[in-house]
CSV table of C-alpha atoms in Angstrom, one decimal:
chain,number,residue,atom,x,y,z
A,1,MET,CA,-22.6,34.4,-36.0
A,2,ASP,CA,-19.4,34.6,-38.1
A,3,LEU,CA,-20.5,35.7,-41.5
A,4,THR,CA,-17.0,37.0,-42.2
A,5,SER,CA,-15.9,33.4,-42.9
A,6,PRO,CA,-18.6,31.7,-44.9
A,7,PRO,CA,-17.9,28.7,-47.1
A,8,PRO,CA,-15.1,29.6,-49.4
A,9,PRO,CA,-15.9,30.6,-53.0
A,10,GLU,CA,-14.2,27.5,-54.4
A,11,THR,CA,-17.1,25.5,-52.8
A,12,PRO,CA,-20.1,27.3,-54.4
A,13,ALA,CA,-22.4,24.3,-53.7
A,14,ASP,CA,-21.7,24.7,-49.9
A,15,ALA,CA,-22.0,28.5,-50.1
A,16,LEU,CA,-25.3,28.4,-52.1
A,17,ALA,CA,-26.7,25.8,-49.6
A,18,ALA,CA,-25.9,28.3,-46.9
A,19,VAL,CA,-27.8,31.0,-48.8
A,20,VAL,CA,-30.8,28.7,-49.1
A,21,ALA,CA,-30.7,27.9,-45.4
A,22,LEU,CA,-30.4,31.6,-44.4
A,23,ARG,CA,-33.3,32.5,-46.7
A,24,ARG,CA,-35.5,29.8,-45.0
A,25,LEU,CA,-34.5,31.1,-41.5
A,26,ALA,CA,-35.0,34.7,-42.5
A,27,ALA,CA,-38.5,33.9,-44.0
A,28,SER,CA,-39.4,32.1,-40.8
A,29,LEU,CA,-38.3,34.9,-38.6
A,30,GLU,CA,-40.2,37.4,-40.8
A,31,ARG,CA,-43.4,35.3,-40.5
A,32,SER,CA,-43.1,35.1,-36.7
A,33,ALA,CA,-42.3,38.8,-36.4
A,34,VAL,CA,-45.2,39.8,-38.6
A,35,ASP,CA,-47.6,37.5,-36.7
A,36,GLU,CA,-46.4,39.0,-33.4
A,37,ALA,CA,-46.6,42.6,-34.8
A,38,LEU,CA,-50.2,42.0,-35.9
A,39,ALA,CA,-51.1,40.5,-32.5
A,40,GLN,CA,-49.7,43.6,-30.9
A,41,GLY,CA,-51.9,45.8,-33.1
A,42,TRP,CA,-49.3,47.0,-35.6
A,43,THR,CA,-50.7,48.3,-38.9
A,44,TRP,CA,-49.6,47.1,-42.3
A,45,ALA,CA,-48.1,50.6,-42.8
A,46,GLN,CA,-46.0,50.1,-39.7
A,47,ILE,CA,-44.9,46.6,-40.6
A,48,GLY,CA,-44.1,47.8,-44.1
A,49,ALA,CA,-42.0,50.7,-42.8
A,50,ALA,CA,-40.1,48.3,-40.6
A,51,LEU,CA,-39.3,46.1,-43.6
A,52,ASN,CA,-38.7,48.9,-46.1
A,53,LEU,CA,-41.9,48.1,-47.9
A,54,SER,CA,-45.1,49.9,-48.6
A,55,ALA,CA,-48.1,48.9,-46.6
A,56,GLN,CA,-49.6,47.4,-49.7
A,57,ALA,CA,-46.5,45.4,-50.6
A,58,ALA,CA,-46.2,44.2,-47.0
A,59,HIS,CA,-49.8,43.1,-46.9
A,60,LYS,CA,-49.6,41.4,-50.3
A,61,ARG,CA,-46.6,39.4,-49.4
A,62,LEU,CA,-47.0,38.8,-45.7
A,63,SER,CA,-50.6,38.6,-44.8
A,64,PRO,CA,-51.4,35.2,-43.3
A,65,GLY,CA,-52.8,32.9,-46.0
A,66,HIS,CA,-51.1,34.8,-48.8
A,67,ARG,CA,-47.5,34.4,-48.0
A,68,ARG,CA,-44.8,33.8,-50.5
A,69,PRO,CA,-41.1,34.2,-49.9
A,70,SER,CA,-39.5,37.3,-51.4
A,71,TYR,CA,-37.0,35.2,-53.3
A,72,ASP,CA,-39.6,33.1,-55.1
B,1,MET,CA,-51.8,7.0,-72.7
B,2,GLY,CA,-55.1,5.4,-71.8
B,3,ILE,CA,-57.9,7.0,-70.0
B,4,ARG,CA,-57.4,4.8,-66.9
B,5,THR,CA,-53.7,5.8,-66.7
B,6,ALA,CA,-54.6,9.5,-67.1
B,7,VAL,CA,-57.2,9.3,-64.4
B,8,SER,CA,-54.7,7.4,-62.2
B,9,ASP,CA,-52.0,10.0,-62.8
B,10,VAL,CA,-54.3,12.9,-61.9
B,11,SER,CA,-55.4,11.2,-58.7
B,12,PHE,CA,-51.7,10.4,-57.8
B,13,MET,CA,-50.7,14.0,-58.5
B,14,LYS,CA,-53.4,15.5,-56.4
B,15,SER,CA,-52.7,13.3,-53.4
B,16,LEU,CA,-48.9,13.6,-53.8
B,17,PHE,CA,-48.9,17.4,-54.1
B,18,THR,CA,-51.3,17.9,-51.2
B,19,ALA,CA,-49.1,15.7,-49.0
B,20,ALA,CA,-45.9,17.4,-50.2
B,21,GLU,CA,-47.2,20.8,-49.5
B,22,ARG,CA,-48.3,19.8,-46.0
B,23,ILE,CA,-44.8,18.5,-45.4
B,24,ALA,CA,-43.3,21.7,-46.7
B,25,HIS,CA,-45.5,23.7,-44.3
B,26,ASP,CA,-44.6,21.4,-41.5
B,27,LEU,CA,-40.9,22.1,-42.2
B,28,GLY,CA,-41.4,25.8,-42.4
B,29,ASP,CA,-41.3,26.2,-46.2
B,30,PRO,CA,-44.1,28.2,-47.8
B,31,VAL,CA,-43.4,26.7,-51.2
B,32,MET,CA,-43.2,23.0,-52.0
B,33,GLY,CA,-39.8,21.9,-53.2
B,34,ALA,CA,-38.4,18.7,-54.7
B,35,GLU,CA,-37.3,17.5,-51.3
B,36,HIS,CA,-40.9,17.6,-50.0
B,37,LEU,CA,-42.1,15.7,-53.1
B,38,VAL,CA,-39.6,12.9,-52.2
B,39,ILE,CA,-40.7,12.7,-48.6
B,40,ALA,CA,-44.3,12.5,-49.7
B,41,ALA,CA,-43.5,9.8,-52.2
B,42,LEU,CA,-41.6,7.8,-49.6
B,43,ASP,CA,-44.5,8.1,-47.2
B,44,ARG,CA,-47.1,6.9,-49.7
B,45,GLY,CA,-49.0,3.8,-48.7
B,46,ASP,CA,-48.9,2.5,-52.4
B,47,LEU,CA,-45.1,2.6,-52.5
B,48,ASP,CA,-43.7,-0.8,-53.1
B,49,ARG,CA,-41.1,-0.9,-50.4
B,50,SER,CA,-39.4,-4.0,-51.7
B,51,GLU,CA,-38.2,-1.8,-54.6
B,52,LEU,CA,-36.3,0.4,-52.2
B,53,ALA,CA,-34.6,-2.4,-50.3
B,54,PRO,CA,-31.7,-2.5,-49.4
B,55,LEU,CA,-31.3,1.3,-49.7
B,56,PRO,CA,-31.4,3.0,-46.4
B,57,LEU,CA,-34.3,5.2,-47.4
B,58,ASP,CA,-37.7,6.0,-46.1
B,59,GLY,CA,-39.7,9.1,-45.4
B,60,PRO,CA,-38.5,9.8,-41.8
B,61,ARG,CA,-34.8,9.3,-42.8
B,62,PHE,CA,-35.0,11.5,-45.8
B,63,ARG,CA,-36.9,14.2,-43.9
B,64,ALA,CA,-34.2,14.1,-41.2
B,65,ALA,CA,-31.5,14.4,-43.9
B,66,VAL,CA,-33.2,17.4,-45.4
B,67,ILE,CA,-33.4,19.1,-41.9
B,68,ALA,CA,-29.7,18.2,-41.4
B,69,VAL,CA,-28.7,19.7,-44.7
B,70,HIS,CA,-30.1,23.1,-43.7
B,71,ALA,CA,-28.8,22.8,-40.2
B,72,ASP,CA,-25.3,22.0,-41.5
B,73,ALA,CA,-25.4,24.9,-43.9
B,74,LEU,CA,-26.3,27.3,-41.2
B,75,GLY,CA,-23.7,25.7,-38.9
B,76,SER,CA,-21.1,26.5,-41.5
B,77,LEU,CA,-21.8,30.2,-40.9
B,78,GLY,CA,-21.9,29.8,-37.1
B,79,VAL,CA,-25.7,30.2,-37.1
B,80,ALA,CA,-28.2,28.0,-35.3
B,81,GLY,CA,-32.0,28.1,-35.8
B,82,THR,CA,-34.9,26.2,-37.2
B,83,SER,CA,-37.8,27.3,-39.4
B,84,THR,CA,-41.2,27.3,-37.6
B,85,PRO,CA,-44.1,25.3,-39.2
B,86,ILE,CA,-46.6,27.2,-41.3
B,87,ASP,CA,-50.2,27.0,-40.3
B,88,GLU,CA,-51.9,27.2,-43.7
B,89,GLU,CA,-54.0,24.9,-45.8
B,90,PRO,CA,-52.2,23.3,-48.8
B,91,ARG,CA,-53.0,24.9,-52.1
B,92,GLY,CA,-51.7,22.3,-54.5
B,93,ALA,CA,-49.1,22.4,-57.3
B,94,LEU,CA,-49.5,26.1,-57.9
B,95,HIS,CA,-47.1,26.9,-55.2
B,96,SER,CA,-44.0,24.8,-56.0
B,97,THR,CA,-40.4,25.5,-56.8
B,98,SER,CA,-39.0,25.0,-60.3
B,99,ALA,CA,-37.1,22.0,-59.1
B,100,ALA,CA,-40.3,20.4,-57.8
B,101,GLN,CA,-42.0,21.0,-61.2
B,102,ALA,CA,-39.0,19.7,-63.1
B,103,VAL,CA,-39.0,16.5,-61.0
B,104,PHE,CA,-42.7,15.9,-61.5
B,105,GLN,CA,-42.4,16.5,-65.3
B,106,ASP,CA,-39.4,14.2,-65.5
B,107,ALA,CA,-41.3,11.5,-63.5
B,108,ARG,CA,-44.3,11.8,-65.8
B,109,ARG,CA,-42.1,11.4,-68.9
B,110,SER,CA,-40.6,8.3,-67.3
B,111,ALA,CA,-44.0,6.8,-66.6
B,112,ARG,CA,-45.2,7.6,-70.1
B,113,ALA,CA,-42.2,6.0,-71.7
B,114,ARG,CA,-43.1,2.8,-69.9
B,115,ARG,CA,-46.8,3.3,-70.8
B,116,ALA,CA,-47.6,2.9,-67.2
B,117,PRO,CA,-49.2,5.0,-64.4
B,118,LEU,CA,-47.1,7.3,-62.4
B,119,ARG,CA,-45.6,5.8,-59.3
B,120,ALA,CA,-43.9,7.0,-56.2
B,121,VAL,CA,-40.6,5.5,-57.4
B,122,ASP,CA,-40.8,7.6,-60.6
B,123,ILE,CA,-40.7,10.7,-58.3
B,124,ILE,CA,-37.8,9.4,-56.3
B,125,ALA,CA,-35.9,8.4,-59.4
B,126,ALA,CA,-36.5,11.8,-61.0
B,127,ALA,CA,-35.4,13.6,-57.9
B,128,ALA,CA,-32.1,11.6,-58.0
B,129,ARG,CA,-31.4,13.2,-61.3
B,130,LEU,CA,-31.1,16.6,-59.6
B,131,ASP,CA,-27.4,17.6,-59.4
B,132,TYR,CA,-27.7,20.5,-57.0
B,133,GLY,CA,-29.8,21.8,-54.2
B,134,THR,CA,-31.4,20.5,-51.1
B,135,THR,CA,-32.6,17.2,-52.5
B,136,ALA,CA,-29.3,16.2,-54.0
B,137,ARG,CA,-27.5,17.1,-50.8
B,138,ALA,CA,-29.9,15.1,-48.7
B,139,ILE,CA,-29.4,12.0,-50.9
B,140,ASP,CA,-25.6,12.4,-50.7
B,141,ARG,CA,-25.9,12.8,-46.9
B,142,LEU,CA,-27.6,9.5,-46.7
B,143,GLY,CA,-24.8,7.9,-48.6
B,144,ILE,CA,-27.2,6.6,-51.3
B,145,SER,CA,-26.1,6.2,-54.8
B,146,ARG,CA,-28.1,8.4,-57.2
B,147,ALA,CA,-27.6,5.7,-59.9
B,148,ASP,CA,-29.3,3.2,-57.6
B,149,LEU,CA,-32.3,5.6,-57.1
B,150,GLN,CA,-32.5,6.4,-60.8
B,151,ALA,CA,-32.6,2.6,-61.5
B,152,LEU,CA,-35.8,2.4,-59.5
B,153,ALA,CA,-37.9,3.7,-62.3
B,154,ARG,CA,-36.7,1.2,-64.9
């Protein structure tokens, strides 16, 4: 991954499209990782700590059936 | 607006939003966006496909264009990856992006100006008025004139 040469600033539309795509991919990775963590018996405190969130914040945002992206 | 039109619009909205949210989840998006509304509109059985001819546009093509827009954007960073589908029941219009809400409101205004029920082409025409974002890029990727899409609702 070469994030040192993203779309140049004179093409903000392309750069912002890249931001959107990265957000989607990150959110997908987060969901998969949280699902796997829960399957392995992780607590919400542990998941929160891994994400720099409190247990309550992690549960509120990431519990299955209640998920919303952090950028929404 | 008559009662029949209002009832028709509510029914249209409910089925469209449910379908769009299902599409969003299938594409790995937790929140319904304008692009998902367009795919749902293009997939509707009550869409008059003769209105779309000869534009190279249908649900599967637009869906593929949306996927390609994101893939291309990631590719510009040297990143490859796809979002995994979300296994949750649709909740309706409460969970939608501001662009999706704007498209829907724009489509409703169009239909009201014609004193007619909301149609799938109203959604498609309204989406074509978006200048930026995934929907606009997907339309451009398909090489379709936005003016041609906007004319669908006239």
